[in-house]
mmCIF file of C-alpha atoms in Angstrom:
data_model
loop_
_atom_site.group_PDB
_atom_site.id
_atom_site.type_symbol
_atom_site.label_atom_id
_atom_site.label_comp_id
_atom_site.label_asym_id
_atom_site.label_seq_id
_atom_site.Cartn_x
_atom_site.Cartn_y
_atom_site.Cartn_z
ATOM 1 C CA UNK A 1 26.357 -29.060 4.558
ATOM 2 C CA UNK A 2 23.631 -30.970 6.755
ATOM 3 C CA UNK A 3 21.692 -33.012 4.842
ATOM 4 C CA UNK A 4 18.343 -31.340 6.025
ATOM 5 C CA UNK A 5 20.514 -27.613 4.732
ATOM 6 C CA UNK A 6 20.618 -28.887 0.978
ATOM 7 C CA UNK A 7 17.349 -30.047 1.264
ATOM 8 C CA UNK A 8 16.294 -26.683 2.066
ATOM 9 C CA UNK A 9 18.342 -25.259 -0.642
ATOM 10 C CA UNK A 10 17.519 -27.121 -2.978
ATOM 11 C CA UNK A 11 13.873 -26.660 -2.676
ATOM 12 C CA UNK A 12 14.479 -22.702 -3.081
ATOM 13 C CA UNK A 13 16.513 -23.427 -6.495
ATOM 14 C CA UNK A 14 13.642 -24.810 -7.354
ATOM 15 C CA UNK A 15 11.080 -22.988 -6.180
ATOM 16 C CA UNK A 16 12.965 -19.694 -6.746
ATOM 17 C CA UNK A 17 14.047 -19.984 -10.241
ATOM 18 C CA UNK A 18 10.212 -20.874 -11.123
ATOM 19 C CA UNK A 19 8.769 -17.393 -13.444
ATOM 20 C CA UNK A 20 6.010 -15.190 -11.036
ATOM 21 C CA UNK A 21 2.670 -16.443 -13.321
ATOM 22 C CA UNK A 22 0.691 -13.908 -14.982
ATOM 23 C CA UNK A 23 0.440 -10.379 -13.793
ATOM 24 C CA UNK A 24 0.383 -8.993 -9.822
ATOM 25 C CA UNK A 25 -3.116 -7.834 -10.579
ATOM 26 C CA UNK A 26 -4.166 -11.521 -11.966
ATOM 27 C CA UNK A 27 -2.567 -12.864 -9.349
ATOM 28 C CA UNK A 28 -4.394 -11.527 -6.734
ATOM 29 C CA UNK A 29 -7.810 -11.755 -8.626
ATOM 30 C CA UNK A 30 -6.927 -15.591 -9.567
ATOM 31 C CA UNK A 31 -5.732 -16.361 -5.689
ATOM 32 C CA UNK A 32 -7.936 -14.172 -3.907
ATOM 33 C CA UNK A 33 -9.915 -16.139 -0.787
ATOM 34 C CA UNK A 34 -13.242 -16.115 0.480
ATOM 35 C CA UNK A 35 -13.687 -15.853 4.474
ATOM 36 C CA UNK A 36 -16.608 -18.386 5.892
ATOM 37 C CA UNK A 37 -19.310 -16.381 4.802
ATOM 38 C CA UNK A 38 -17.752 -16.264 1.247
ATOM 39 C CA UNK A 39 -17.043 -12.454 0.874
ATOM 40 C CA UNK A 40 -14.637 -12.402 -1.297
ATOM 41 C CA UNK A 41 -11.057 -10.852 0.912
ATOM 42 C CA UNK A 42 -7.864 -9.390 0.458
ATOM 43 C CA UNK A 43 -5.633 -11.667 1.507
ATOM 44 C CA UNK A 44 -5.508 -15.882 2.409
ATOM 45 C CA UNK A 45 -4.359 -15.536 5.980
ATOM 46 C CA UNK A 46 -6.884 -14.475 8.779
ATOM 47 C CA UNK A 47 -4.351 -12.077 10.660
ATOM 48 C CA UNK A 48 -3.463 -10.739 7.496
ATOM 49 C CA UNK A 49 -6.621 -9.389 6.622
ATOM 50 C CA UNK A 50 -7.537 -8.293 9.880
ATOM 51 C CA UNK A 51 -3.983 -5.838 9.963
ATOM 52 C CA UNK A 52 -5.494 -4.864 6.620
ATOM 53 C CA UNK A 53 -9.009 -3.846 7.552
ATOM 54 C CA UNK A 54 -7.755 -2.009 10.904
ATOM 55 C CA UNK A 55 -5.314 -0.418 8.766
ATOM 56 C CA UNK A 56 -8.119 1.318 6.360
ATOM 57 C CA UNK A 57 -9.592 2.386 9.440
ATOM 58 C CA UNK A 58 -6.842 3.938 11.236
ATOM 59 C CA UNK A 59 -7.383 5.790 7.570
ATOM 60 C CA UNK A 60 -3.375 5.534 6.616
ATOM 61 C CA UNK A 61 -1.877 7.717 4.351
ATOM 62 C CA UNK A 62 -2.186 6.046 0.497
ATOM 63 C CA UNK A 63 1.439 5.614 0.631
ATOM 64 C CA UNK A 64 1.994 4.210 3.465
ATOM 65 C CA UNK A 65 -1.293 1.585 2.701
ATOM 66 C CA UNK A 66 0.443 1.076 -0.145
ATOM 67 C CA UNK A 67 3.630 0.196 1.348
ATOM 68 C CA UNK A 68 1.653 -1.679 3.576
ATOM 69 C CA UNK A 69 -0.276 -3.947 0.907
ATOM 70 C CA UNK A 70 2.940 -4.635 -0.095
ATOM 71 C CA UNK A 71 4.636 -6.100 2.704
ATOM 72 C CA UNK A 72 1.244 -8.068 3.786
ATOM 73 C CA UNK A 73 1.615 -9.609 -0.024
ATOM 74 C CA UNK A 74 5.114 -10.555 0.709
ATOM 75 C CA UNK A 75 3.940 -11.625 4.515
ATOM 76 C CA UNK A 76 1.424 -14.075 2.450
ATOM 77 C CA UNK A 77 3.892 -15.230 -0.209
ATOM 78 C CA UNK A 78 6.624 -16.604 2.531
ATOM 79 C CA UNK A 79 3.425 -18.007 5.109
ATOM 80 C CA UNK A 80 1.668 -20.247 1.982
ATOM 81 C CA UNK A 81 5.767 -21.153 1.430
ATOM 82 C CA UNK A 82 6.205 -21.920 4.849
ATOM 83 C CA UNK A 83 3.026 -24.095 5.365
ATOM 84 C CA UNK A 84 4.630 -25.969 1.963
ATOM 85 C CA UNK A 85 7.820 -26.183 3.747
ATOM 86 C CA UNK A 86 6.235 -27.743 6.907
ATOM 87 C CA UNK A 87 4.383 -30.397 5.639
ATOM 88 C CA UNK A 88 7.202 -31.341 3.817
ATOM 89 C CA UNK A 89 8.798 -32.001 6.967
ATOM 90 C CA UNK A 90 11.440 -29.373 5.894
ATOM 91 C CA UNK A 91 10.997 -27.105 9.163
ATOM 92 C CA UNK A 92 11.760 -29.170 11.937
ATOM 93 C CA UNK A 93 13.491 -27.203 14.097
ATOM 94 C CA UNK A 94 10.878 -23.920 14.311
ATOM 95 C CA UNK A 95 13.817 -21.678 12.460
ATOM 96 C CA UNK A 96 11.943 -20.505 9.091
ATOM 97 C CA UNK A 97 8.112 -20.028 12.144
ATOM 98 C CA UNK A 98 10.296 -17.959 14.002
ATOM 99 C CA UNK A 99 11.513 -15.640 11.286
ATOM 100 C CA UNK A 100 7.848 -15.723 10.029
ATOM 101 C CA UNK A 101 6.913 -14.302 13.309
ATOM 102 C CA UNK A 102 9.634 -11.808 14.011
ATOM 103 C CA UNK A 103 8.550 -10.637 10.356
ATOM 104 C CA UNK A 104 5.635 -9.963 10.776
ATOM 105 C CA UNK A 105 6.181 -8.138 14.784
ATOM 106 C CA UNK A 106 8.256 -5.959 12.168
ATOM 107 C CA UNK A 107 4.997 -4.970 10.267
ATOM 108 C CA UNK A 108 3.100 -3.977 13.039
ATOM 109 C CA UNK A 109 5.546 -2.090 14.870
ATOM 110 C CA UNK A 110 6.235 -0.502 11.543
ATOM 111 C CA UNK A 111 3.108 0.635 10.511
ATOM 112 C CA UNK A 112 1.971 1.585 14.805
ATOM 113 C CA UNK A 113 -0.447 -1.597 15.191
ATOM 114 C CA UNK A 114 1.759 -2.608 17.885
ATOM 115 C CA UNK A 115 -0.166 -0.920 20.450
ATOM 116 C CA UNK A 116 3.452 0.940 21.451
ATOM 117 C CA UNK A 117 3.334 3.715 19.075
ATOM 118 C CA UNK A 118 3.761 6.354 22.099
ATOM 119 C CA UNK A 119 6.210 4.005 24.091
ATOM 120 C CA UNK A 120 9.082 3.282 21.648
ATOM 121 C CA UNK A 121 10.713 6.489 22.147
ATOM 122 C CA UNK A 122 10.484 6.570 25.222
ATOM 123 C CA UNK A 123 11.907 3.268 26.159
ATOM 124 C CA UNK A 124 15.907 3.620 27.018
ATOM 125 C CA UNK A 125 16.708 -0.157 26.548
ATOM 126 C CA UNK A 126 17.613 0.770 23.083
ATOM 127 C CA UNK A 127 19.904 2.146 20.423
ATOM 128 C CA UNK A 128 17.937 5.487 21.278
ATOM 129 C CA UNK A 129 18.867 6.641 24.389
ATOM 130 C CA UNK A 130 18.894 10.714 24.104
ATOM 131 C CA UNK A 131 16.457 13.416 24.615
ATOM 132 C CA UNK A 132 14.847 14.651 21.445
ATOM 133 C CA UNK A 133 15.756 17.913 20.397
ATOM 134 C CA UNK A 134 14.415 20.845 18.116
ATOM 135 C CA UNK A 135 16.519 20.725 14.325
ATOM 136 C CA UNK A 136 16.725 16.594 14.956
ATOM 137 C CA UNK A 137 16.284 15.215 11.640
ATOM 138 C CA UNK A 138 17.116 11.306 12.207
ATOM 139 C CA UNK A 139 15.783 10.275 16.251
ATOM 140 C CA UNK A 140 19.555 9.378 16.500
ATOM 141 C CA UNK A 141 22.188 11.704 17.631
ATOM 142 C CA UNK A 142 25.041 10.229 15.761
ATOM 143 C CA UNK A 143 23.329 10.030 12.473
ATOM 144 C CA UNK A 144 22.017 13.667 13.192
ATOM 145 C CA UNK A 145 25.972 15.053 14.011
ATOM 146 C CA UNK A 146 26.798 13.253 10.872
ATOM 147 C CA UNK A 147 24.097 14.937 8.710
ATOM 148 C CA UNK A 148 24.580 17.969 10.021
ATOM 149 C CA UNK A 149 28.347 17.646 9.144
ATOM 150 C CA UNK A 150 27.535 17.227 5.568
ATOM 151 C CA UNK A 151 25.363 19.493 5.138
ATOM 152 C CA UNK A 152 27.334 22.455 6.133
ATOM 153 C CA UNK A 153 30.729 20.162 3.923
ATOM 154 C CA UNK A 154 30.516 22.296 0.682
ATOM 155 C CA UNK A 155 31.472 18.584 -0.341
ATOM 156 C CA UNK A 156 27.698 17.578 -1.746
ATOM 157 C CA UNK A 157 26.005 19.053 -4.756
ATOM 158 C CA UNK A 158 21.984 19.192 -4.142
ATOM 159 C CA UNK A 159 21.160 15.894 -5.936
ATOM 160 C CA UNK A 160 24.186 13.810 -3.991
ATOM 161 C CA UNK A 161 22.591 15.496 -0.719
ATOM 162 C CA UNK A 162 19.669 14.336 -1.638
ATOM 163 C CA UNK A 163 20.772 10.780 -2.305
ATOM 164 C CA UNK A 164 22.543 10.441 1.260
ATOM 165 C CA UNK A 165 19.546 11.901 2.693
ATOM 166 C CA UNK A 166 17.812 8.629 1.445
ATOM 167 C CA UNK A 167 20.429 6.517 2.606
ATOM 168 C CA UNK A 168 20.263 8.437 6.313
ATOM 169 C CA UNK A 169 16.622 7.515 6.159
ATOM 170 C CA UNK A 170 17.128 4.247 4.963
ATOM 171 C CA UNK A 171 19.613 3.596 8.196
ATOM 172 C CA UNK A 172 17.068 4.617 10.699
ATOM 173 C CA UNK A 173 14.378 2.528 9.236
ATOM 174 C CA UNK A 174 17.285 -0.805 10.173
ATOM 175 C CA UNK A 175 17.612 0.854 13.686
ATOM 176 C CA UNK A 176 13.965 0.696 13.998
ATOM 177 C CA UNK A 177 13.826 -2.492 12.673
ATOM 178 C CA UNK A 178 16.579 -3.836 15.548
ATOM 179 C CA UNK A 179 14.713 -2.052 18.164
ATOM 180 C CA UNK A 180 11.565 -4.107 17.136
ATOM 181 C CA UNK A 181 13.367 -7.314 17.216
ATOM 182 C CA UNK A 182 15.119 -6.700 20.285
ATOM 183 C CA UNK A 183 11.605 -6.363 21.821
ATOM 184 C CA UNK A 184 10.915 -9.536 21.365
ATOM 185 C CA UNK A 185 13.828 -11.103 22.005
ATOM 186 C CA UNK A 186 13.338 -9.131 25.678
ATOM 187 C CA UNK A 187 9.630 -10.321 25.307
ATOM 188 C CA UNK A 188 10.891 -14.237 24.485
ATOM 189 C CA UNK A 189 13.369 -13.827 27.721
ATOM 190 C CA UNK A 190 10.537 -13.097 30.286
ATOM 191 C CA UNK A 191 8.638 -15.664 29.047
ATOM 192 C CA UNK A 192 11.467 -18.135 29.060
ATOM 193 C CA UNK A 193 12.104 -17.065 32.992
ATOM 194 C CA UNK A 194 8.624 -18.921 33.432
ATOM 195 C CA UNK A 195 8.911 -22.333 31.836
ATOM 196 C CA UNK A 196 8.321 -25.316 33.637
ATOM 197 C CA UNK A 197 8.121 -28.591 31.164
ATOM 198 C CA UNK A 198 11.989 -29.312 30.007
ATOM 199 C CA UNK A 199 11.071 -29.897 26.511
ATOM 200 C CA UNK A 200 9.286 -26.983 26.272
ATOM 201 C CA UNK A 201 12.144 -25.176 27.659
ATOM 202 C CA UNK A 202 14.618 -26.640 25.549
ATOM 203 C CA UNK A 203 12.379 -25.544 22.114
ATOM 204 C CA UNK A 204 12.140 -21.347 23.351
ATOM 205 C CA UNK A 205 15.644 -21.798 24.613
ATOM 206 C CA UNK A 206 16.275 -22.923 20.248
ATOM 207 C CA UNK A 207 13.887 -20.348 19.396
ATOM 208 C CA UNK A 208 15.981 -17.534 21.795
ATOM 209 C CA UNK A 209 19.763 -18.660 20.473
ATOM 210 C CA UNK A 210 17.854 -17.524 16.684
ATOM 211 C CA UNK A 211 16.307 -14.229 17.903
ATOM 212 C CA UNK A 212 19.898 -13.941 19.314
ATOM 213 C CA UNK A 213 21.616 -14.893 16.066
ATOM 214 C CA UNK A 214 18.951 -12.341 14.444
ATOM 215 C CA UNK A 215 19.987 -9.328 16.327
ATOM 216 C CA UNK A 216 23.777 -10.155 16.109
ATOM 217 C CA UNK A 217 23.507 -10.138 12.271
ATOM 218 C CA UNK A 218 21.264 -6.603 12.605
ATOM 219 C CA UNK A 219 23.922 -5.052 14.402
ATOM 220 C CA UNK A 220 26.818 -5.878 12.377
ATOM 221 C CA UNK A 221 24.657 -4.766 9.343
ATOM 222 C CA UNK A 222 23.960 -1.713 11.605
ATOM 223 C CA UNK A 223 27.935 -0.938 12.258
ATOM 224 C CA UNK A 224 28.959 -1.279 8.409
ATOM 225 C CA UNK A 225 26.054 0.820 7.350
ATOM 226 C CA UNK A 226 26.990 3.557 9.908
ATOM 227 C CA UNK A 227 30.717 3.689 8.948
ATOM 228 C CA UNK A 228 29.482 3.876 4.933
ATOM 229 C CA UNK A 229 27.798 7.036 5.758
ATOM 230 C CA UNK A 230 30.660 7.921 8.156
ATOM 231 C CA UNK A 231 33.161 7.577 5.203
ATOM 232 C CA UNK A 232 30.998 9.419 2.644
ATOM 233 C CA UNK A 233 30.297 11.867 5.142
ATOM 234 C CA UNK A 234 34.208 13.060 5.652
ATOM 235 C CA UNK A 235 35.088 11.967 1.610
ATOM 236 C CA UNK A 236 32.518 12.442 -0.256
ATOM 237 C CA UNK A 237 30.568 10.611 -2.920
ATOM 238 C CA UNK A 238 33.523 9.183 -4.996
ATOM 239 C CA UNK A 239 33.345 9.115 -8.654
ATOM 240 C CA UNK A 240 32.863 5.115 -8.486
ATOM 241 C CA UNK A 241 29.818 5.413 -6.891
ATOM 242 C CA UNK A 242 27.352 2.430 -8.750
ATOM 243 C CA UNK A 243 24.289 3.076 -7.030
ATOM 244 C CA UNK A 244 21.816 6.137 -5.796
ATOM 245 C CA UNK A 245 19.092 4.010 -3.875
ATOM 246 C CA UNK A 246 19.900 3.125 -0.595
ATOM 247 C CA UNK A 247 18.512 -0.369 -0.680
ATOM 248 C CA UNK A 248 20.606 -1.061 -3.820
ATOM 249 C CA UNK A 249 23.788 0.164 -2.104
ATOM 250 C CA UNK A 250 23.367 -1.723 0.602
ATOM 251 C CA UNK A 251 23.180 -5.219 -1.701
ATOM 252 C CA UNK A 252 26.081 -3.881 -3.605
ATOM 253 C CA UNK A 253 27.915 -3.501 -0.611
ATOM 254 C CA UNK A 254 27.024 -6.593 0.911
ATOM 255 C CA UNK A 255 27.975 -8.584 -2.184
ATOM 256 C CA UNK A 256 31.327 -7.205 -2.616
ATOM 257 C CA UNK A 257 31.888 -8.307 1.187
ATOM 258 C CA UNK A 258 30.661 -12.024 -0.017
ATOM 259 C CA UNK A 259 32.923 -14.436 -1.841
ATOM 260 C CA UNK A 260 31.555 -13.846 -4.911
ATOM 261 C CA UNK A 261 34.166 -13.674 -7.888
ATOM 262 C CA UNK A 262 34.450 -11.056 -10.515
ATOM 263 C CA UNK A 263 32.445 -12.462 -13.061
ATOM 264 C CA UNK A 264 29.489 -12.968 -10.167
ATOM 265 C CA UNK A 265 29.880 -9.737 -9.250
ATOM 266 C CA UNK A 266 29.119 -8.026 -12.967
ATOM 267 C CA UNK A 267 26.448 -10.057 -13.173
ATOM 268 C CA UNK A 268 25.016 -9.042 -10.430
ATOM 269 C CA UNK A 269 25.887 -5.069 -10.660
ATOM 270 C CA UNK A 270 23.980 -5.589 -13.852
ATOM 271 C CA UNK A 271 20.916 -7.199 -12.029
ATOM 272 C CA UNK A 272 21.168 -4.475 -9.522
ATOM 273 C CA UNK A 273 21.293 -1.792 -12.411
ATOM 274 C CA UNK A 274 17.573 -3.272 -13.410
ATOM 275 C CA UNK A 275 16.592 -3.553 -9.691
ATOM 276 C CA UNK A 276 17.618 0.309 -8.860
ATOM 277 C CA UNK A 277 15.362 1.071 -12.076
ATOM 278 C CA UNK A 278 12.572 -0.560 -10.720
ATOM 279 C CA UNK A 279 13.162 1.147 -7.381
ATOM 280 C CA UNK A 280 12.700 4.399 -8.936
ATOM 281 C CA UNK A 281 9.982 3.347 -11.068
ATOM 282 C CA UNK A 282 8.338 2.280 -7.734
ATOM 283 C CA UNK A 283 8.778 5.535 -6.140
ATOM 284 C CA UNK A 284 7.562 7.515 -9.103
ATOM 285 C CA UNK A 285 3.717 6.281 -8.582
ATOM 286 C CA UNK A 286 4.035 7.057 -5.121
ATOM 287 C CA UNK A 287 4.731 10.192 -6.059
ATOM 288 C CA UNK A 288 1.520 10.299 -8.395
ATOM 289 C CA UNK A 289 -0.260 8.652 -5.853
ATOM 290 C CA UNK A 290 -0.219 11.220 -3.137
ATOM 291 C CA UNK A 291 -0.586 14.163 -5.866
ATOM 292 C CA UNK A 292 -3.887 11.973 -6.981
ATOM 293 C CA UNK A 293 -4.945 11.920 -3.400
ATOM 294 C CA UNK A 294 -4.776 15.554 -2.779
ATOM 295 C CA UNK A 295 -6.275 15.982 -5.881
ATOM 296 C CA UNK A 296 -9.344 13.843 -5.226
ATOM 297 C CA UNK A 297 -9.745 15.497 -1.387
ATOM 298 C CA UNK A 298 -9.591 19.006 -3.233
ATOM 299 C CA UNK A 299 -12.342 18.206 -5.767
ATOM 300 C CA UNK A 300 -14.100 16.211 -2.899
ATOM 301 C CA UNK A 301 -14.644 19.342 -1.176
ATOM 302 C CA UNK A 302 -15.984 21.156 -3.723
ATOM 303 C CA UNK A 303 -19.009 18.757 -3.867
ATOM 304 C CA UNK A 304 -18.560 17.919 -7.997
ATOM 305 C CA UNK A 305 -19.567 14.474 -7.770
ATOM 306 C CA UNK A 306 -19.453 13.929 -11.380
ATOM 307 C CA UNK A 307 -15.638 14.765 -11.012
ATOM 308 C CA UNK A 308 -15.189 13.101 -7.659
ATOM 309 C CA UNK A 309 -16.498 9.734 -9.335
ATOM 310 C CA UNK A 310 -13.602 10.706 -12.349
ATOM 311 C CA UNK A 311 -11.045 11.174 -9.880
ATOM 312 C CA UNK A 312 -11.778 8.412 -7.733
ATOM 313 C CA UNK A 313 -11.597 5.954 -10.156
ATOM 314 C CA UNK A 314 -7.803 7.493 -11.298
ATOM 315 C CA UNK A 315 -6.922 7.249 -7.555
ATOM 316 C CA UNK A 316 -7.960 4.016 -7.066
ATOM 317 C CA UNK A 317 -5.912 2.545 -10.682
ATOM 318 C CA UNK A 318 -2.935 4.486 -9.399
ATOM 319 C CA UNK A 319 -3.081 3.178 -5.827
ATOM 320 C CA UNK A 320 -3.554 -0.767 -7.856
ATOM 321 C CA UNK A 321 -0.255 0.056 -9.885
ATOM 322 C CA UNK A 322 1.546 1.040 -6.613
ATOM 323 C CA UNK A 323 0.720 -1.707 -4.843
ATOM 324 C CA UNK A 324 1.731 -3.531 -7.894
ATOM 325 C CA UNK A 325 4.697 -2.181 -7.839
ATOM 326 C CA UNK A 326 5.813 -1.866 -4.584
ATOM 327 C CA UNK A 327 5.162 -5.749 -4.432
ATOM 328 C CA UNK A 328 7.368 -6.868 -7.507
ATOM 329 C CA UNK A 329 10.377 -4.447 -6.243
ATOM 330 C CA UNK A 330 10.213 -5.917 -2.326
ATOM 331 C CA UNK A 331 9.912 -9.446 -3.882
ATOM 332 C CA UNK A 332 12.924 -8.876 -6.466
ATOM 333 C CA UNK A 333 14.904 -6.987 -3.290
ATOM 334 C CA UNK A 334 14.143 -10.608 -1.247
ATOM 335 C CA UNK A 335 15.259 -12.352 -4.008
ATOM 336 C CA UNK A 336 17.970 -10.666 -4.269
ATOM 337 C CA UNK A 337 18.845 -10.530 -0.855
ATOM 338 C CA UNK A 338 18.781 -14.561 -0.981
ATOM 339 C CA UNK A 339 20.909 -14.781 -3.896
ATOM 340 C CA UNK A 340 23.532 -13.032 -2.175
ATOM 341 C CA UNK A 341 23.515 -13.547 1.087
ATOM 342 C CA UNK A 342 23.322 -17.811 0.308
ATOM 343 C CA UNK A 343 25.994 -17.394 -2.104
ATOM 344 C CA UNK A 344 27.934 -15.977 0.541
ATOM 345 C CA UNK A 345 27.365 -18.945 2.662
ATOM 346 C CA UNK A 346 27.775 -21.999 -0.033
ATOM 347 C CA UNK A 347 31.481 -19.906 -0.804
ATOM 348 C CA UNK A 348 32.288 -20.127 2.834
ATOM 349 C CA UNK A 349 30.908 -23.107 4.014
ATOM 350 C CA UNK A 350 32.510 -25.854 1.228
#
């Protein structure tokens, strides 16, 4: 490995195997910033807060402002890292910036503060290139054939359709998620037609071959997720099956394509085991979220304001505990993530 490499591992052994202090709620109370007029904020970073604040008033659905929370917390976590990292002198080369960056293009696009909410389906330079039809489920025509297929199978009992239903979803979300990236990449291109200076040429031509590298790795995570549900879609669910959440499928499967041996592999199924509990967990105050919500709208329009103020104050601990949530299961999935996919790399790089 290059020096600078271990360096950079070794800093995340370090950094990674260090416990999460005190609870998510402390946390955020104990690192909470102050903006230049000192109101207190939600979040350290500028741009962060200001996705935030437009995000309240685009008035989101709870869930998906939870969701959102979330992945702005997470957004923060690997930022603060990143500055570390840099003054360190352990980012030389842009690499960690530009994932930073293509993260958080992700974020917007996912959550329509892109400015191209209308646009992206209608743009043909993608995966998506079909006309929308009545009875679509999936915005994809071979993930809708293959629904549709088992469906109508006889080979799925209601709770296993309901399982690769999730896992269907969970594939579009990656296609979305490659369609974002490759609009930057596109984005990165034009802008590369223009430059003059040689040096600055050379650093977006480094930053391109990464965005490249990005997409390649997308698509090939793409391909083996389409011909899992391909597979189950003509077999069935076999009785071997670990997992039900698509997220924890997909790290099972990628770890049994790693080097890991047997005895890494347990271990991990058993981590995973804990991880797909906290995944449902997760899920379950979403649920109770979105009932509180209706709830609160319901007794909103009756005008009680002694029970509005009641069920305001349950909506608002419930939406706390979901963000809480939804924070410590996307940071154990990047951990996790990490763990596997560097493994992975160490076994096929000595």
């Amino acid at each position: 490995l290059a020096p600078k490499r271990v360096r950079l591992i070794e800093h995340y052994k370090t950094h990674d195997a260090m416990p999460m202090a005190g609870k998510y709620s402390k946390e955020i109370n104990e690192q909470k910033a102050s903006d230049k007029n000192n109101n207190q904020v939600e979040f350290r970073i500028a741009k962060l807060n200001q996705v935030w604040e437009k995000a309240i008033r685009m008035q989101l659905a709870p869930v998906r402002l939870s969701e959102l929370h979330s992945d702005l917390k997470i957004q923060e976590k690997d930022e603060l890292q990143w500055k570390k990292l840099k003054a360190e002198g352990l980012d030389e080369d842009g690499e960690r910036e530009a994932k930073l960056r293509r993260n958080f293009n992700i974020i917007l696009a996912k959550y329509g503060m892109d400015g191209k909410k209308d646009t992206r389906a209608l743009d043909s330079n993608r995966l998506k290139d079909h006309d929308v039809k009545d009875g679509d489920t999936f915005d994809d025509p071979r993930l809708d054939k293959l629904w549709n297929k088992a469906k109508t199978s006889g080979k799925f009992s209601d709770e296993e359709l309901q399982t690769l239903q999730r896992e269907f979803h969970h594939h579009k979300d990656k296609i979305n998620e490659y369609n974002i990236v490759m609009d930057t990449v596109s984005r990165t291109e034009e802008i590369h037609k223009n430059v003059i200076s040689p040096l600055e040429g050379d650093m977006k031509e480094h930053v391109l071959h990464q965005k490249h590298a990005d997409l390649k790795q997308r698509m090939r995570g793409l391909n083996q997720g389409f011909e899992r549900l391909r597979k189950i879609t003509h077999e069935g669910y076999g009785a071997d099956s670990e997992f039900k959440e698509p997220r924890v499928i997909e790290l099972w499967e990628m770890a049994k394509r790693s080097n890991l041996t047997e005895v890494e592999l347990d271990s991990l199924k058993e981590e995973l085991r804990h991880f797909e509990t906290k995944v449902e967990k997760h899920q379950h105050y979403q649920e109770q979220l979105e009932l509180s919500h209706q709830k609160l709208k319901h007794v909103e329009a009756l005008g009680d304001n002694e029970h509005t103020m009641r069920n305001k104050e349950k909506y608002n601990a419930l939406a706390e505990k979901a963000r809480e949530m939804g924070y410590k299961m996307k940071k154990h999935l990047q951990d996790l993530t990490n763990k596997i996919s560097q493994n992975g790399l160490q076994h096929n790089e000595l």
